[in-house]
Short mmCIF file of C-alpha atoms in Angstrom, two decimals:
data_model
loop_
_atom_site.label_atom_id
_atom_site.label_comp_id
_atom_site.label_asym_id
_atom_site.label_seq_id
_atom_site.Cartn_x
_atom_site.Cartn_y
_atom_site.Cartn_z
CA UNK X 1 -17.15 -19.85 -17.93
CA UNK X 2 -15.73 -17.90 -15.02
CA UNK X 3 -17.17 -14.50 -14.10
CA UNK X 4 -15.20 -11.47 -15.30
CA UNK X 5 -12.70 -9.90 -12.93
CA UNK X 6 -13.95 -6.52 -11.66
CA UNK X 7 -11.47 -3.68 -11.97
CA UNK X 8 -12.44 -0.52 -10.05
CA UNK X 9 -10.48 2.66 -10.69
CA UNK X 10 -10.60 6.44 -10.47
CA UNK X 11 -9.30 8.31 -13.52
CA UNK X 12 -7.18 10.54 -11.26
CA UNK X 13 -5.36 7.62 -9.60
CA UNK X 14 -1.81 6.93 -10.88
CA UNK X 15 -1.85 3.43 -9.43
CA UNK X 16 -5.19 2.93 -11.19
CA UNK X 17 -3.51 3.97 -14.43
CA UNK X 18 -0.71 1.45 -13.89
CA UNK X 19 -3.24 -1.32 -13.27
CA UNK X 20 -5.20 -0.29 -16.39
CA UNK X 21 -2.05 -0.93 -18.42
CA UNK X 22 -1.62 -4.41 -16.91
CA UNK X 23 -4.91 -6.02 -15.91
CA UNK X 24 -6.27 -7.18 -19.28
CA UNK X 25 -3.06 -8.98 -20.25
CA UNK X 26 -2.79 -10.52 -16.80
CA UNK X 27 -6.39 -11.76 -16.90
CA UNK X 28 -6.17 -13.03 -20.48
CA UNK X 29 -3.11 -15.12 -19.58
CA UNK X 30 -5.47 -17.07 -17.32
CA UNK X 31 -8.42 -17.14 -19.72
CA UNK X 32 -10.29 -14.44 -17.86
CA UNK X 33 -11.98 -11.22 -18.96
CA UNK X 34 -12.16 -7.94 -17.08
CA UNK X 35 -15.09 -5.64 -16.31
CA UNK X 36 -13.79 -2.07 -16.06
CA UNK X 37 -15.56 0.01 -13.44
CA UNK X 38 -14.60 3.67 -13.00
CA UNK X 39 -15.80 5.21 -9.74
CA UNK X 40 -15.14 8.38 -7.78
CA UNK X 41 -12.66 8.24 -4.93
CA UNK X 42 -14.33 11.41 -3.63
CA UNK X 43 -17.61 9.53 -3.15
CA UNK X 44 -15.81 6.77 -1.24
CA UNK X 45 -13.84 9.24 0.87
CA UNK X 46 -17.12 10.85 1.98
CA UNK X 47 -17.94 7.51 3.59
CA UNK X 48 -14.49 6.62 4.89
CA UNK X 49 -13.24 10.08 5.92
CA UNK X 50 -10.10 9.49 3.86
CA UNK X 51 -8.30 12.41 2.16
CA UNK X 52 -6.34 12.44 -1.12
CA UNK X 53 -2.75 11.20 -0.83
CA UNK X 54 -1.00 14.45 -1.82
CA UNK X 55 -2.52 16.34 1.12
CA UNK X 56 -1.27 13.84 3.71
CA UNK X 57 1.72 14.89 5.84
CA UNK X 58 4.89 12.90 5.01
CA UNK X 59 2.92 10.32 2.99
CA UNK X 60 2.07 12.95 0.37
CA UNK X 61 5.68 13.70 -0.48
CA UNK X 62 6.55 10.03 -0.47
CA UNK X 63 3.65 9.13 -2.73
CA UNK X 64 4.72 11.54 -5.50
CA UNK X 65 8.14 9.89 -5.50
CA UNK X 66 6.59 6.43 -5.38
CA UNK X 67 4.22 7.17 -8.29
CA UNK X 68 7.11 7.96 -10.59
CA UNK X 69 9.40 5.20 -9.31
CA UNK X 70 6.60 2.63 -9.60
CA UNK X 71 5.97 3.72 -13.20
CA UNK X 72 9.64 3.20 -14.02
CA UNK X 73 9.59 -0.15 -12.21
CA UNK X 74 6.60 -1.26 -14.28
CA UNK X 75 8.03 0.09 -17.54
CA UNK X 76 5.29 2.71 -17.92
CA UNK X 77 5.35 6.35 -18.85
CA UNK X 78 4.19 8.68 -16.08
CA UNK X 79 4.74 12.40 -15.65
CA UNK X 80 2.79 13.77 -12.73
CA UNK X 81 0.27 16.30 -14.09
CA UNK X 82 0.33 19.84 -12.72
CA UNK X 83 -3.32 19.60 -11.74
CA UNK X 84 -3.58 16.62 -9.40
CA UNK X 85 -5.86 15.20 -8.19
CA UNK X 86 -8.71 16.30 -10.46
CA UNK X 87 -12.45 15.69 -10.65
CA UNK X 88 -13.15 12.67 -12.81
CA UNK X 89 -16.93 12.52 -12.91
CA UNK X 90 -17.13 13.62 -16.57
CA UNK X 91 -14.63 10.97 -17.72
CA UNK X 92 -16.40 8.28 -15.65
CA UNK X 93 -19.84 9.23 -16.99
CA UNK X 94 -18.51 9.22 -20.56
CA UNK X 95 -17.09 5.76 -19.93
CA UNK X 96 -20.45 4.33 -18.85
CA UNK X 97 -22.25 5.98 -21.77
CA UNK X 98 -19.74 4.45 -24.18
CA UNK X 99 -19.80 1.11 -22.35
CA UNK X 100 -23.55 0.75 -22.93
CA UNK X 101 -22.94 1.15 -26.68
CA UNK X 102 -19.52 -0.42 -27.31
CA UNK X 103 -17.60 -1.95 -24.39
CA UNK X 104 -14.41 -2.34 -26.44
CA UNK X 105 -14.44 1.34 -27.37
CA UNK X 106 -15.16 2.27 -23.75
CA UNK X 107 -12.06 0.45 -22.55
CA UNK X 108 -9.91 1.99 -25.29
CA UNK X 109 -11.26 5.41 -24.27
CA UNK X 110 -10.43 4.75 -20.63
CA UNK X 111 -6.85 3.77 -21.39
CA UNK X 112 -6.47 6.76 -23.73
CA UNK X 113 -7.82 9.09 -21.03
CA UNK X 114 -5.33 7.72 -18.50
CA UNK X 115 -2.44 8.09 -20.96
CA UNK X 116 -3.52 11.61 -21.88
CA UNK X 117 -3.59 12.63 -18.22
CA UNK X 118 -0.55 10.84 -16.81
CA UNK X 119 1.52 10.71 -19.99
CA UNK X 120 0.82 14.08 -21.58
CA UNK X 121 -0.56 16.15 -18.72
CA UNK X 122 -3.91 16.82 -20.44
CA UNK X 123 -6.56 17.95 -17.99
CA UNK X 124 -9.22 15.27 -18.41
CA UNK X 125 -11.47 16.92 -15.84
CA UNK X 126 -12.60 19.18 -18.71
CA UNK X 127 -15.58 18.07 -20.78
CA UNK X 128 -13.96 19.21 -24.03
CA UNK X 129 -10.96 16.93 -23.45
CA UNK X 130 -13.24 14.02 -22.61
CA UNK X 131 -15.35 14.59 -25.72
CA UNK X 132 -12.21 14.73 -27.90
CA UNK X 133 -10.93 11.46 -26.47
CA UNK X 134 -14.30 9.74 -26.77
CA UNK X 135 -14.78 10.95 -30.35
CA UNK X 136 -11.32 9.62 -31.22
CA UNK X 137 -12.67 6.23 -30.13
CA UNK X 138 -15.74 6.33 -32.29
CA UNK X 139 -18.21 8.08 -29.99
CA UNK X 140 -20.91 10.32 -31.38
CA UNK X 141 -19.62 13.59 -29.91
CA UNK X 142 -22.94 15.44 -29.95
CA UNK X 143 -24.79 12.45 -28.53
CA UNK X 144 -22.31 12.10 -25.70
CA UNK X 145 -22.39 15.86 -24.96
CA UNK X 146 -26.18 15.68 -24.71
CA UNK X 147 -26.02 12.64 -22.44
CA UNK X 148 -23.48 14.34 -20.15
CA UNK X 149 -25.95 17.21 -19.64
CA UNK X 150 -28.72 14.82 -18.59
CA UNK X 151 -29.71 13.07 -15.40
CA UNK X 152 -29.53 9.43 -16.50
CA UNK X 153 -25.76 9.21 -16.77
CA UNK X 154 -25.29 11.03 -13.46
CA UNK X 155 -27.51 8.49 -11.76
CA UNK X 156 -25.66 5.64 -13.42
CA UNK X 157 -22.34 6.84 -11.97
CA UNK X 158 -23.96 7.41 -8.56
CA UNK X 159 -25.24 3.83 -8.63
CA UNK X 160 -21.83 2.50 -9.61
CA UNK X 161 -20.18 4.39 -6.73
CA UNK X 162 -22.78 3.09 -4.27
CA UNK X 163 -22.24 -0.45 -5.54
CA UNK X 164 -18.47 -0.10 -5.24
CA UNK X 165 -18.79 1.04 -1.62
CA UNK X 166 -21.22 -1.81 -0.91
CA UNK X 167 -18.59 -4.23 -2.20
CA UNK X 168 -15.92 -2.76 0.09
CA UNK X 169 -14.04 -0.71 -2.49
CA UNK X 170 -12.11 1.99 -0.61
CA UNK X 171 -9.22 2.83 -2.94
CA UNK X 172 -7.97 2.74 -6.52
CA UNK X 173 -7.16 0.38 -8.14
CA UNK X 174 -9.34 -2.26 -6.52
CA UNK X 175 -9.69 -5.68 -8.16
CA UNK X 176 -12.20 -8.39 -7.28
CA UNK X 177 -11.39 -11.93 -8.44
CA UNK X 178 -14.27 -14.30 -7.67
CA UNK X 179 -15.11 -12.17 -4.64
CA UNK X 180 -11.54 -11.89 -3.36
CA UNK X 181 -10.51 -8.22 -2.97
CA UNK X 182 -7.11 -6.86 -3.96
CA UNK X 183 -6.22 -3.20 -3.38
CA UNK X 184 -3.32 -1.55 -5.14
CA UNK X 185 -1.18 -2.19 -8.20
CA UNK X 186 1.37 -3.83 -5.89
CA UNK X 187 -1.05 -6.72 -5.45
CA UNK X 188 -0.44 -7.88 -9.05
CA UNK X 189 1.81 -10.77 -7.91
CA UNK X 190 -0.93 -11.96 -5.51
CA UNK X 191 -3.62 -11.63 -8.20
CA UNK X 192 -1.41 -13.62 -10.53
CA UNK X 193 -0.98 -16.44 -8.03
CA UNK X 194 -4.71 -16.34 -7.20
CA UNK X 195 -5.54 -16.82 -10.90
CA UNK X 196 -2.95 -19.59 -11.24
CA UNK X 197 -4.06 -21.55 -8.20
CA UNK X 198 -7.72 -20.67 -7.73
CA UNK X 199 -6.91 -19.14 -4.35
CA UNK X 200 -4.27 -19.64 -1.68
CA UNK Q 1 31.71 -0.14 2.11
CA UNK Q 2 28.12 0.90 1.55
CA UNK Q 3 26.06 2.28 4.43
CA UNK Q 4 23.66 -0.14 6.10
CA UNK Q 5 20.06 -0.21 4.93
CA UNK Q 6 17.73 1.32 7.53
CA UNK Q 7 14.71 -0.78 8.44
CA UNK Q 8 12.05 1.05 10.47
CA UNK Q 9 9.25 -0.97 12.02
CA UNK Q 10 6.65 -1.00 14.78
CA UNK Q 11 6.35 -4.26 16.72
CA UNK Q 12 2.55 -4.20 16.28
CA UNK Q 13 2.71 -3.99 12.47
CA UNK Q 14 2.07 -7.25 10.60
CA UNK Q 15 3.66 -5.92 7.44
CA UNK Q 16 6.65 -4.92 9.59
CA UNK Q 17 6.82 -8.52 10.80
CA UNK Q 18 6.81 -9.82 7.24
CA UNK Q 19 9.64 -7.46 6.31
CA UNK Q 20 11.60 -8.50 9.41
CA UNK Q 21 11.51 -12.07 8.10
CA UNK Q 22 12.84 -11.00 4.69
CA UNK Q 23 15.06 -7.93 4.85
CA UNK Q 24 18.34 -9.40 6.13
CA UNK Q 25 18.44 -12.14 3.49
CA UNK Q 26 17.50 -9.68 0.79
CA UNK Q 27 20.22 -7.22 1.84
CA UNK Q 28 22.88 -9.91 2.29
CA UNK Q 29 22.27 -11.16 -1.25
CA UNK Q 30 23.57 -7.78 -2.36
CA UNK Q 31 26.40 -7.55 0.16
CA UNK Q 32 24.54 -5.10 2.37
CA UNK Q 33 23.81 -5.03 6.09
CA UNK Q 34 20.68 -3.75 7.81
CA UNK Q 35 20.20 -1.38 10.74
CA UNK Q 36 16.99 -2.34 12.56
CA UNK Q 37 15.09 0.63 13.96
CA UNK Q 38 11.89 0.01 15.94
CA UNK Q 39 9.73 3.13 16.35
CA UNK Q 40 6.21 3.89 17.51
CA UNK Q 41 3.52 4.32 14.88
CA UNK Q 42 1.54 6.16 17.57
CA UNK Q 43 4.22 8.88 17.73
CA UNK Q 44 4.15 9.26 13.96
CA UNK Q 45 0.35 9.30 13.83
CA UNK Q 46 0.33 12.21 16.30
CA UNK Q 47 2.15 14.20 13.62
CA UNK Q 48 0.30 12.90 10.57
CA UNK Q 49 -3.21 12.56 12.00
CA UNK Q 50 -3.32 8.97 10.76
CA UNK Q 51 -5.30 6.29 12.64
CA UNK Q 52 -4.56 2.57 13.00
CA UNK Q 53 -5.70 0.45 10.04
CA UNK Q 54 -8.25 -1.70 11.90
CA UNK Q 55 -10.31 1.35 12.87
CA UNK Q 56 -10.66 2.58 9.28
CA UNK Q 57 -14.03 2.06 7.57
CA UNK Q 58 -13.85 -0.54 4.75
CA UNK Q 59 -10.03 -0.52 4.75
CA UNK Q 60 -9.96 -2.04 8.24
CA UNK Q 61 -11.87 -5.17 7.21
CA UNK Q 62 -9.83 -5.48 4.05
CA UNK Q 63 -6.55 -5.12 5.89
CA UNK Q 64 -7.24 -8.05 8.23
CA UNK Q 65 -7.86 -10.23 5.20
CA UNK Q 66 -4.82 -8.85 3.44
CA UNK Q 67 -2.54 -9.44 6.46
CA UNK Q 68 -3.32 -13.13 6.45
CA UNK Q 69 -3.31 -13.54 2.68
CA UNK Q 70 0.01 -11.68 2.40
CA UNK Q 71 1.51 -13.98 5.03
CA UNK Q 72 0.44 -17.03 3.03
CA UNK Q 73 1.75 -15.42 -0.16
CA UNK Q 74 5.13 -14.84 1.50
CA UNK Q 75 5.24 -18.29 3.08
CA UNK Q 76 5.06 -16.92 6.63
CA UNK Q 77 3.07 -17.92 9.66
CA UNK Q 78 0.59 -15.27 10.83
CA UNK Q 79 -2.42 -15.60 13.08
CA UNK Q 80 -3.90 -12.23 13.91
CA UNK Q 81 -3.61 -11.72 17.70
CA UNK Q 82 -6.76 -11.02 19.69
CA UNK Q 83 -5.25 -7.82 21.07
CA UNK Q 84 -4.38 -5.69 18.04
CA UNK Q 85 -2.89 -3.17 17.71
CA UNK Q 86 -0.98 -3.00 21.00
CA UNK Q 87 1.43 -0.58 22.64
CA UNK Q 88 4.99 -1.46 21.69
CA UNK Q 89 7.07 1.01 23.65
CA UNK Q 90 8.38 -1.62 26.10
CA UNK Q 91 9.51 -3.94 23.29
CA UNK Q 92 11.11 -1.05 21.40
CA UNK Q 93 12.94 0.22 24.50
CA UNK Q 94 14.17 -3.29 25.26
CA UNK Q 95 15.46 -3.55 21.70
CA UNK Q 96 17.56 -0.38 22.01
CA UNK Q 97 18.91 -1.43 25.41
CA UNK Q 98 19.98 -4.77 23.94
CA UNK Q 99 21.27 -3.15 20.76
CA UNK Q 100 23.73 -1.04 22.75
CA UNK Q 101 25.15 -4.22 24.28
CA UNK Q 102 24.81 -6.88 21.58
CA UNK Q 103 23.31 -5.91 18.20
CA UNK Q 104 23.03 -9.53 17.06
CA UNK Q 105 21.06 -10.47 20.17
CA UNK Q 106 18.87 -7.39 19.71
CA UNK Q 107 17.89 -8.47 16.23
CA UNK Q 108 17.21 -12.05 17.35
CA UNK Q 109 15.05 -10.64 20.15
CA UNK Q 110 13.11 -8.46 17.69
CA UNK Q 111 12.37 -11.36 15.38
CA UNK Q 112 11.42 -13.57 18.34
CA UNK Q 113 9.07 -10.84 19.64
CA UNK Q 114 7.37 -10.56 16.25
CA UNK Q 115 6.98 -14.35 16.00
CA UNK Q 116 5.64 -14.55 19.54
CA UNK Q 117 3.04 -11.88 18.81
CA UNK Q 118 1.95 -12.76 15.27
CA UNK Q 119 2.69 -16.49 15.40
CA UNK Q 120 1.61 -17.45 18.90
CA UNK Q 121 -0.61 -14.55 19.96
CA UNK Q 122 1.55 -13.61 22.97
CA UNK Q 123 0.85 -10.10 24.20
CA UNK Q 124 4.23 -8.43 23.83
CA UNK Q 125 2.88 -5.13 25.19
CA UNK Q 126 3.45 -6.65 28.64
CA UNK Q 127 6.82 -6.08 30.28
CA UNK Q 128 6.98 -9.65 31.61
CA UNK Q 129 6.67 -11.07 28.10
CA UNK Q 130 9.35 -8.70 26.83
CA UNK Q 131 11.70 -9.62 29.68
CA UNK Q 132 11.18 -13.34 29.01
CA UNK Q 133 11.96 -12.92 25.33
CA UNK Q 134 15.02 -10.76 25.99
CA UNK Q 135 16.34 -13.14 28.64
CA UNK Q 136 15.96 -16.01 26.16
CA UNK Q 137 18.34 -14.06 23.93
CA UNK Q 138 20.99 -13.58 26.59
CA UNK Q 139 19.84 -10.36 28.21
CA UNK Q 140 20.43 -9.74 31.90
CA UNK Q 141 16.79 -9.75 32.99
CA UNK Q 142 17.26 -7.68 36.15
CA UNK Q 143 19.45 -5.16 34.35
CA UNK Q 144 16.92 -4.73 31.58
CA UNK Q 145 14.03 -4.41 34.06
CA UNK Q 146 15.93 -1.67 35.86
CA UNK Q 147 16.71 0.13 32.61
CA UNK Q 148 13.04 -0.03 31.54
CA UNK Q 149 12.10 1.79 34.75
CA UNK Q 150 14.55 4.61 34.05
CA UNK Q 151 14.53 7.77 31.95
CA UNK Q 152 17.48 7.09 29.64
CA UNK Q 153 15.85 4.37 27.57
CA UNK Q 154 12.62 6.36 27.26
CA UNK Q 155 14.55 9.29 25.89
CA UNK Q 156 16.42 7.03 23.49
CA UNK Q 157 13.16 5.77 21.99
CA UNK Q 158 11.76 9.33 21.84
CA UNK Q 159 14.87 10.41 19.93
CA UNK Q 160 14.56 7.47 17.54
CA UNK Q 161 10.91 8.35 16.83
CA UNK Q 162 11.79 12.01 16.24
CA UNK Q 163 14.61 10.98 13.89
CA UNK Q 164 12.28 8.62 12.01
CA UNK Q 165 9.74 11.40 11.50
CA UNK Q 166 12.51 13.79 10.41
CA UNK Q 167 13.50 11.24 7.77
CA UNK Q 168 9.93 11.02 6.46
CA UNK Q 169 8.96 7.70 8.02
CA UNK Q 170 5.14 7.59 8.19
CA UNK Q 171 4.36 3.86 8.24
CA UNK Q 172 5.70 0.39 8.99
CA UNK Q 173 7.74 -1.16 7.50
CA UNK Q 174 9.77 1.68 6.05
CA UNK Q 175 13.12 0.97 4.42
CA UNK Q 176 15.75 3.51 3.39
CA UNK Q 177 18.35 2.36 0.86
CA UNK Q 178 21.02 5.05 0.34
CA UNK Q 179 18.39 7.70 1.06
CA UNK Q 180 15.70 6.19 -1.17
CA UNK Q 181 12.49 5.52 0.82
CA UNK Q 182 10.35 2.40 0.40
CA UNK Q 183 7.13 1.98 2.37
CA UNK Q 184 5.48 -1.41 2.75
CA UNK Q 185 6.46 -5.04 2.42
CA UNK Q 186 5.03 -4.95 -1.10
CA UNK Q 187 7.98 -2.78 -2.11
CA UNK Q 188 10.37 -5.76 -1.78
CA UNK Q 189 10.57 -6.22 -5.58
CA UNK Q 190 11.49 -2.54 -6.01
CA UNK Q 191 14.07 -2.72 -3.19
CA UNK Q 192 15.54 -5.76 -4.86
CA UNK Q 193 15.87 -4.02 -8.21
CA UNK Q 194 17.28 -0.91 -6.48
CA UNK Q 195 19.99 -3.02 -4.84
CA UNK Q 196 20.73 -4.82 -8.12
CA UNK Q 197 20.98 -1.71 -10.24
CA UNK Q 198 22.02 1.04 -7.82
CA UNK Q 199 18.78 2.89 -8.56
CA UNK Q 200 16.33 3.09 -11.45
#
């Protein structure tokens, strides 16, 4: 059986959100599964010297327009949150804690967190919001709160970010299909052809 | 009759090359014409603080791979030139000189310059190469050489770069359809739908 496709994303990335809505269906159509891997763009940007899109001259204004147009193009709901970008370490740590216990629930939590942030404007940088979302997907709220206060889950996320950087991940979404890297939701047509043909 | 679509590009941009191979056919399918507008990414980067893709950590390595894969995906020939990126002011000035005399020849020259650079690895930063390509498309070689030594054509390109920046152009290719901005060759599907529907 083929290795899962790796899907790297930051919870504050609109293009990551769009890919989260598409990647499982796309992979399943070709008999493939997906390993979801939240990471922190901030950790990557420390290495690359990159800055968040909204603070870039010219490109920042364009990107806000492109986020919303791309959502419409893809048939997805997206209303840019007032607070953007936000810190996503709590959501990412909660994901990995859930993923160790119930990978299906972890993925459902991730998608719900994205929809809460980009669909309803909920500030998922807050621990309370993350705990609510995780509990709604079957997490033990008190157990997760305790884990979030500890060192282990921080180190897990640090390791994941280091691994992402080691694999060349520099943006969100970033998809690896049998080692081939694809950056951006606009690479879906190329991913699709790659899965169809085994590479081109 | 609808206004022409504006197509901004830098002669050293592979994604600009890919768009140059596609945009006229795409526009014509919807009864639209295209105004080709070479500019200098270097002039834009002075304003935005951006740096060329190949010098970016992680993203640079990815982009070389993505250039070639995107070419294959689009059915285009692309062999990354040894000298990359290059200065493109001579090619851009030659384009505008030709465009004032024969817009059809100017466009044929632009496409030929892109193909020479990305298909055959010819260094189109050199004036001799530019003169050869322009002459092959009917330009008066001596007249163009004289113009390239003068002030008028330099000022024309400066004005074009300033206008591009004023219109929000920050990368190559950049396409404006009735005021709506699209950055990147991967926005072709969105441009297509925009032309079909009049906006979405």
